[in-house]
GROMACS .gro file of C-alpha atoms in nm:
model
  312
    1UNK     CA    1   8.724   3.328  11.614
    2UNK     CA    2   9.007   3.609  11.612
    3UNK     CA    3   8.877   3.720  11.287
    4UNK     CA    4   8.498   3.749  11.413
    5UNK     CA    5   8.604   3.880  11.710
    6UNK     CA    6   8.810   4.179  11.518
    7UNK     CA    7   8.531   4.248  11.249
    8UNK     CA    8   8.257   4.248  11.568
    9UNK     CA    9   8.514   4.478  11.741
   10UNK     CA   10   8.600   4.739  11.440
   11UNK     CA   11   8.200   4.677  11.364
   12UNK     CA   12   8.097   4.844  11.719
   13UNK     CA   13   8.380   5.088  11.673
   14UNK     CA   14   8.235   5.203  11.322
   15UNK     CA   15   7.868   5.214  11.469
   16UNK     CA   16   8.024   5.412  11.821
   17UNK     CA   17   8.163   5.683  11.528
   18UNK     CA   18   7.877   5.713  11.361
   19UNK     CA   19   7.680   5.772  11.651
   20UNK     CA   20   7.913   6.051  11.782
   21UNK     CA   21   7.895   6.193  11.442
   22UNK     CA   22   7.531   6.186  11.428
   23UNK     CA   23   7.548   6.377  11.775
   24UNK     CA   24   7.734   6.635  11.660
   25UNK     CA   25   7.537   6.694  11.343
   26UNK     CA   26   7.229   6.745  11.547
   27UNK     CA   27   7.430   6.970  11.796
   28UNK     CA   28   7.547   7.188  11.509
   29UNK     CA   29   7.213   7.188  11.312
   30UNK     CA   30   7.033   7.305  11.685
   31UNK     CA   31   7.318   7.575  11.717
   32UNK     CA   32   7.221   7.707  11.359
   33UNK     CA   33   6.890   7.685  11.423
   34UNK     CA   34   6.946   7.881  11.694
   35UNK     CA   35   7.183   8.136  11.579
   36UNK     CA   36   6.936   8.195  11.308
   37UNK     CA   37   6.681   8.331  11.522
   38UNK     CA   38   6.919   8.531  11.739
   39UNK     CA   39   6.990   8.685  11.381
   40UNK     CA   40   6.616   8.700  11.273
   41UNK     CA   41   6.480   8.829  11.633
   42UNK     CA   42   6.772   9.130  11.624
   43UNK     CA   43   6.660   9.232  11.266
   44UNK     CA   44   6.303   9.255  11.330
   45UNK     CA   45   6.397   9.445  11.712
   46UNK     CA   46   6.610   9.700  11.540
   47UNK     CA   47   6.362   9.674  11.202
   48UNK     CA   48   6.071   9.768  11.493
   49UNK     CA   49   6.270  10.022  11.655
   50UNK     CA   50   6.319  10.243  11.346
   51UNK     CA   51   5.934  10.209  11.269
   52UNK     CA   52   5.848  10.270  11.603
   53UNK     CA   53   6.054  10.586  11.543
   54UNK     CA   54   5.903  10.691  11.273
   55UNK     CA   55   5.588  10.626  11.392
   56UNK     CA   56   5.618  10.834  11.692
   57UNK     CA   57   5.776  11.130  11.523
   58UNK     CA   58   5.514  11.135  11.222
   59UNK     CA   59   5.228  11.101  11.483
   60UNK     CA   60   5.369  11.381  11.690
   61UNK     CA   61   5.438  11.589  11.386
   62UNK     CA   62   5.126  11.576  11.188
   63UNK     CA   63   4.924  11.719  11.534
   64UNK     CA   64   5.103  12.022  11.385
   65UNK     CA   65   4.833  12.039  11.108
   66UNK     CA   66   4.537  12.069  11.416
   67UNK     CA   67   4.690  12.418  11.448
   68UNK     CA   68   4.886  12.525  11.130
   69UNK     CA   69   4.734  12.425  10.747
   70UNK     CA   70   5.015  12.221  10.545
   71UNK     CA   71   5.052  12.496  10.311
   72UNK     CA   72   5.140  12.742  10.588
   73UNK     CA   73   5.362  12.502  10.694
   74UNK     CA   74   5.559  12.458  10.393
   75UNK     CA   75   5.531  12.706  10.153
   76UNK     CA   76   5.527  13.046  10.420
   77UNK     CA   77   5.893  13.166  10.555
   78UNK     CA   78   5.733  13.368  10.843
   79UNK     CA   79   5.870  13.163  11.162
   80UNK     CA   80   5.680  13.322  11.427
   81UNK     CA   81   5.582  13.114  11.735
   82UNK     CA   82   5.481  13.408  11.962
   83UNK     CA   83   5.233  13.521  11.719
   84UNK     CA   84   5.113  13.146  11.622
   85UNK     CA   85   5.315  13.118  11.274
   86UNK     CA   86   5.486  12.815  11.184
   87UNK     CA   87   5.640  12.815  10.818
   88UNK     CA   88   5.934  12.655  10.765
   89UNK     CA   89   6.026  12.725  10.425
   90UNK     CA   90   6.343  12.862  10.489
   91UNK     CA   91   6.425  12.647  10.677
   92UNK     CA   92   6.386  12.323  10.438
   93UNK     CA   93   6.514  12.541  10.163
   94UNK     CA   94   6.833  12.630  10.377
   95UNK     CA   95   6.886  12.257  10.410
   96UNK     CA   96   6.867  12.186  10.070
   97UNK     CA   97   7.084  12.446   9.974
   98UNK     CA   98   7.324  12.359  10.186
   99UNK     CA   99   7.350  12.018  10.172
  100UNK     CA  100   7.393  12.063   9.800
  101UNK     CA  101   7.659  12.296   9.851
  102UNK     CA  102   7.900  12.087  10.091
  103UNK     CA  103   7.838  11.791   9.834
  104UNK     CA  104   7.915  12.017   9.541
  105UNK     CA  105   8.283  12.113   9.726
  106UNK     CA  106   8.319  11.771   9.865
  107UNK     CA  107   8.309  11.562   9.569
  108UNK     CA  108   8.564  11.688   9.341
  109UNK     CA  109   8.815  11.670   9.639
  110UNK     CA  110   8.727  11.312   9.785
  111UNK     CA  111   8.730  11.206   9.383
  112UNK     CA  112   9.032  11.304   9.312
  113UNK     CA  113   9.225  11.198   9.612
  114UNK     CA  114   9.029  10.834   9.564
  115UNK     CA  115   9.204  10.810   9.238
  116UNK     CA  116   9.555  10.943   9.306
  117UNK     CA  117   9.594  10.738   9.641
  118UNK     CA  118   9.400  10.421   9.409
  119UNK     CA  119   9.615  10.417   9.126
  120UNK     CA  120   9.923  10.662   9.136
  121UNK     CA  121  10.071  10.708   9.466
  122UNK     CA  122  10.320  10.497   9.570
  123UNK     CA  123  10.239  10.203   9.829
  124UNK     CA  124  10.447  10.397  10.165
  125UNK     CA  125  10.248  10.752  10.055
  126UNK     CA  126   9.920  10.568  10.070
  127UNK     CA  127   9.998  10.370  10.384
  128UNK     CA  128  10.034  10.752  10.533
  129UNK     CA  129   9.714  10.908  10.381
  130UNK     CA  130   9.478  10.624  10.447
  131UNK     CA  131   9.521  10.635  10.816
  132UNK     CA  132   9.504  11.004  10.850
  133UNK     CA  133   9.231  11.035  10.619
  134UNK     CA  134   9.040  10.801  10.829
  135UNK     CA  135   9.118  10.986  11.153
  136UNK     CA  136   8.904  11.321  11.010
  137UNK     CA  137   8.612  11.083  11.075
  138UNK     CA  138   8.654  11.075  11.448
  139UNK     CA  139   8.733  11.446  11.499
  140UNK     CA  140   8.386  11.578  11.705
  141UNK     CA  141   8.235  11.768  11.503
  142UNK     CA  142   8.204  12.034  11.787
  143UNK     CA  143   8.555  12.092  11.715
  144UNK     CA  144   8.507  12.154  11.336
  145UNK     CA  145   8.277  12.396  11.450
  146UNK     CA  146   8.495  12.571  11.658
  147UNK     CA  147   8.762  12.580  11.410
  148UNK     CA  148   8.481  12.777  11.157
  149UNK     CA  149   8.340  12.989  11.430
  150UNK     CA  150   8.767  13.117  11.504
  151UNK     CA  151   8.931  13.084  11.137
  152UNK     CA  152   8.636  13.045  10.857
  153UNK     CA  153   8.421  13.270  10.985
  154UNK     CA  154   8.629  13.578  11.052
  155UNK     CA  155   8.818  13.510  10.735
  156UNK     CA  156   8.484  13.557  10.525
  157UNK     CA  157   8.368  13.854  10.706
  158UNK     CA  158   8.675  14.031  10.580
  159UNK     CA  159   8.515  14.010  10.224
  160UNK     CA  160   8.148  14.074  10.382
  161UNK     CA  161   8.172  14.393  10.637
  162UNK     CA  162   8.269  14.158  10.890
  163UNK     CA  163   7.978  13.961  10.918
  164UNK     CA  164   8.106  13.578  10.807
  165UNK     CA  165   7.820  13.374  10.962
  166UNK     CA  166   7.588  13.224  10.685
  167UNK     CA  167   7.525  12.900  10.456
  168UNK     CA  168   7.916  12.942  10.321
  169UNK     CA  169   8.150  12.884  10.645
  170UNK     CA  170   7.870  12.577  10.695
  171UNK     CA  171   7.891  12.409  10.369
  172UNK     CA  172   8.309  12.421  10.397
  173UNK     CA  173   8.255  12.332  10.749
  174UNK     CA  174   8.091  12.007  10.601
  175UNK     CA  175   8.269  11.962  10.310
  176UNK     CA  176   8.543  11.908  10.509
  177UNK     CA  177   8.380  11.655  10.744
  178UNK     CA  178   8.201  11.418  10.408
  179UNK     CA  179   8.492  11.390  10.266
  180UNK     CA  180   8.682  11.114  10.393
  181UNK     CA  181   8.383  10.955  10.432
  182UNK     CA  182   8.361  10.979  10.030
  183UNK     CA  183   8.672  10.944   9.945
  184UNK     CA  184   8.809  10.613  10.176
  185UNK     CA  185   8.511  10.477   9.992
  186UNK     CA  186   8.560  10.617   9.650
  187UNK     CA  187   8.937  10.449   9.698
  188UNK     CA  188   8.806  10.145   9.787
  189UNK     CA  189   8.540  10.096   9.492
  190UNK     CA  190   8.831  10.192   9.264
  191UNK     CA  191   9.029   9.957   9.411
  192UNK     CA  192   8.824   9.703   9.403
  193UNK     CA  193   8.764   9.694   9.020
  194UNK     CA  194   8.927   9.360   8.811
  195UNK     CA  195   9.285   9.470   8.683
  196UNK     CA  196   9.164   9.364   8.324
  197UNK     CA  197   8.965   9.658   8.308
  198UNK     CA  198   9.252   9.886   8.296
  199UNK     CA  199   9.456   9.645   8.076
  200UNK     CA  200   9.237   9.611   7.859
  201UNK     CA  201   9.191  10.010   7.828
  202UNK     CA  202   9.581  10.053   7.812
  203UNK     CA  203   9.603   9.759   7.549
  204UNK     CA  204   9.387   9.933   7.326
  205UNK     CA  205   9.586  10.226   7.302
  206UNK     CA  206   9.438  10.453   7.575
  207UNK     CA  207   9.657  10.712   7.784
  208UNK     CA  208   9.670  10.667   8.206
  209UNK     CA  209   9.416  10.980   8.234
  210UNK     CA  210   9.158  10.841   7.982
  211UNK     CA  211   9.166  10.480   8.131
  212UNK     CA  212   9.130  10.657   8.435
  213UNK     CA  213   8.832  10.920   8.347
  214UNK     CA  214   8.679  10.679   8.092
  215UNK     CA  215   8.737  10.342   8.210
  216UNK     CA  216   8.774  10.306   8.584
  217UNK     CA  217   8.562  10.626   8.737
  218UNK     CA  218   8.228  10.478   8.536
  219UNK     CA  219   8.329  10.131   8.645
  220UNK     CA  220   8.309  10.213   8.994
  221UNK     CA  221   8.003  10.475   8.998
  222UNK     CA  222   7.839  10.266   9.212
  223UNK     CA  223   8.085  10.243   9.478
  224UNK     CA  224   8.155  10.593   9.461
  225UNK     CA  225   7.746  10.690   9.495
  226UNK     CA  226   7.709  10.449   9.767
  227UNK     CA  227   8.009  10.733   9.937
  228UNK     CA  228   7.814  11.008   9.854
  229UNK     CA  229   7.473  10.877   9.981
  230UNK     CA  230   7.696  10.869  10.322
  231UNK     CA  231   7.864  11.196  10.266
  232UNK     CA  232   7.513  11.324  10.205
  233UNK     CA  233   7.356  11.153  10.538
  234UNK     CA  234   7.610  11.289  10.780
  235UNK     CA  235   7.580  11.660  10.599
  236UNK     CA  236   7.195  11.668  10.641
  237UNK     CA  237   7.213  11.549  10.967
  238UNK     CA  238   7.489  11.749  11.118
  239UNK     CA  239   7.375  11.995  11.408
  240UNK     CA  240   7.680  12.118  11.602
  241UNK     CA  241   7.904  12.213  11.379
  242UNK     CA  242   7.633  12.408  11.162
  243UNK     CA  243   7.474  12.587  11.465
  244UNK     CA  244   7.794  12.746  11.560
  245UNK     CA  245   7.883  12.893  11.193
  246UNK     CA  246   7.541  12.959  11.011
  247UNK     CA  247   7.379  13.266  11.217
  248UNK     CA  248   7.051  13.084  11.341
  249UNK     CA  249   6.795  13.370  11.202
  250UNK     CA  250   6.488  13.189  11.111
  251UNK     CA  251   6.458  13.367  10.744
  252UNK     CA  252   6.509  13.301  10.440
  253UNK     CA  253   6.879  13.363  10.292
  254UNK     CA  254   6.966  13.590  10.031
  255UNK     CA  255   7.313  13.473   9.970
  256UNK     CA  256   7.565  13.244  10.138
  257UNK     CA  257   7.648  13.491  10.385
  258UNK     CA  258   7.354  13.610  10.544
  259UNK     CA  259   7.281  13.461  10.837
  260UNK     CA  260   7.027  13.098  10.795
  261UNK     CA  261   6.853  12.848  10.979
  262UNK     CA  262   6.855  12.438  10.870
  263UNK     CA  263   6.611  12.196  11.018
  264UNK     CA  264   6.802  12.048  11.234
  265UNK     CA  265   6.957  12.371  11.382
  266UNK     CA  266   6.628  12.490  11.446
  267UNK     CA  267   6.499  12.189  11.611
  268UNK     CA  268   6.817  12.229  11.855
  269UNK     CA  269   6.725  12.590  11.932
  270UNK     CA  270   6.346  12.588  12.003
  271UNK     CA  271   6.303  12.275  12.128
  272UNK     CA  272   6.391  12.372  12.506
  273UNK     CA  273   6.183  12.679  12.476
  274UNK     CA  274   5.886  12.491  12.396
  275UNK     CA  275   5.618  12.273  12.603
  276UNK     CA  276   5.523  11.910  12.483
  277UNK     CA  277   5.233  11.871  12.318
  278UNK     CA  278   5.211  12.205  12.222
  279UNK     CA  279   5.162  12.332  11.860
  280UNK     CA  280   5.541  12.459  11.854
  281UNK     CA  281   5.643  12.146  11.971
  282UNK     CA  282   5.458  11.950  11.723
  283UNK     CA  283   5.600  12.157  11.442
  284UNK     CA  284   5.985  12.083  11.533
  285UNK     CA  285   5.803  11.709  11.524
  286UNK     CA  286   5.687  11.768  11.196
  287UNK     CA  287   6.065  11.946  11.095
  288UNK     CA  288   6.203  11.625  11.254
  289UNK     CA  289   5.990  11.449  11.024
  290UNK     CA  290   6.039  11.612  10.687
  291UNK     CA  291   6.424  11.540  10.786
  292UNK     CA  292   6.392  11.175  10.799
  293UNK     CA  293   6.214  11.164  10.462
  294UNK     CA  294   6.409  11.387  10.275
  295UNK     CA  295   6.744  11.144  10.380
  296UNK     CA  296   6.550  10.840  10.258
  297UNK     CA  297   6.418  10.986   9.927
  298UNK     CA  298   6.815  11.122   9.857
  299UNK     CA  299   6.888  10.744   9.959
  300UNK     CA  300   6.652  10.557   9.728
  301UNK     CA  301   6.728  10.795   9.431
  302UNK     CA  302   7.086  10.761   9.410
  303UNK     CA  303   7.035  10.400   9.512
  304UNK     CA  304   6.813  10.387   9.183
  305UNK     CA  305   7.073  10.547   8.981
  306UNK     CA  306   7.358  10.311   9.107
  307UNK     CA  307   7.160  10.023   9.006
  308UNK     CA  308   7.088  10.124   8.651
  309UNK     CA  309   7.483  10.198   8.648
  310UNK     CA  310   7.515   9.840   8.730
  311UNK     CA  311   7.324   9.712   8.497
  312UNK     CA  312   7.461   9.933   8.206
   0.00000   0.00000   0.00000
């Protein structure tokens, strides 16, 4: 009886276990369910909120084309709204130009401090630099532009009959803001790569700089493009720190230090003066526009190129 009793007893205790373990299973598979569509639903709202952007900015920008013909828009450098004319030229060749520029100045600096705080400074020098490397990224960038509009500027009109505003003092204004973005990444892809690689590449009889420049550098291209794609965002997109160096005359520039305008400087400047709806309102749309898909084409390219450098 004491033996039916205790295999009865440890049989209800077994089934009582089961149960609560049953319980909890469906209790954790409704919390994942549920998790998973708090997850899906806030992808699709912010996935709708950047269409909806898009949509609204294209729609308001291609009214432009009721008033102004597409090739007046973007081939003419006469930026006239008094007198009805609406090219923009300069202005999307200014942004090119000068995004190109703060890259070209940013790169080789943000590369080459990735690699010496990656591999050759000691542990205590790189425990300084990271964290004051990463504190350039919350400077305003107000105050970048306010140290070029007191120091950079004056300094280059010394060399330019004292007129220093221009696409120069901007790209060195951003240069200097991209490039901790580039470089804390650059470190970090470098970092990241399997110690074998470099081994391997010292094993076989190559010196620290060409393991370095030939190994480790094209083993981490991808990392280091994903920096500049970044770098590149935050330069095309910058406003304050540009409209307080670069002149704001809406023509086209002649050399870096005549005086320029960028899209989004110029969509800072006019759009108080103007009235909604109107065709100068609908062209700083348009400008608004061209800005958006001129950051994603820059985006998918290199995003192309880093993928073929994974592969290879």
């Amino acid at each position: 009886m004491n033996s039916f009793a205790d295999q009865l007893t440890e049989s209800v205790k077994e089934e009582r276990k089961e149960h609560r373990m049953n319980r909890w299973t469906r209790a954790q598979n409704r919390n994942d369910q549920v998790m998973r569509w708090i997850f899906i639903g806030s992808a699709s709202l912010v996935a709708f909120i950047i269409f909806s952007v898009i949509v609204f900015v294209g729609w308001q920008g291609v009214k432009t084309f009721s008033g102004v013909t597409p090739v007046e828009f973007f081939f003419s450098t006469e930026w006239t709204p008094s007198e009805n004319k609406f090219g923009a030229f300069s202005f999307l060749y200014s942004t090119l130009l000068l995004t190109f520029l703060s890259v070209l100045l940013s790169v080789p600096l943000a590369l080459s401090g990735a690699v010496f705080m990656a591999k050759i400074a000691p542990k205590w020098v790189r425990e300084v630099l990271r964290p004051a490397t990463d504190l350039f990224v919350g400077i305003p960038s107000v105050v970048y532009g306010l140290i070029g509009l007191t120091v950079i500027v004056p300094f280059l009109g010394k060399f330019n009959e004292g007129f220093g505003y221009g696409i120069l003092p901007a790209a060195i204004i951003l240069a200097i803001m991209i490039l901790p973005t580039i470089l804390s990444i650059s470190e970090d892809a470098i970092r990241a790569l399997p110690g074998r690689l470099e081994e391997a590449s010292l094993a076989l009889g190559a010196t620290r700089w060409q393991t370095i420049w030939r190994v480790l550098i094209p083993a981490a291209r991808p990392g280091i493009l994903t920096g500049i794609i970044l770098g590149m965002g935050r330069a095309i997109g910058e406003t304050m720190a540009v409209f307080m160096v670069i002149g704001n005359s809406p023509q086209m520039p002649d050399s870096l230090l005549s005086s320029a305008t960028v899209l989004t400087t110029a969509i800072v400047k006019d759009m108080g003066n103007t009235h909604y709806g109107s065709t100068w309102n609908n062209a700083l749309f348009l400008m608004a526009l061209v800005l958006l898909l001129i950051s994603l084409a820059m985006i998918l390219i290199i995003r192309i190129v880093a993928k073929r450098s994974e592969v290879k």
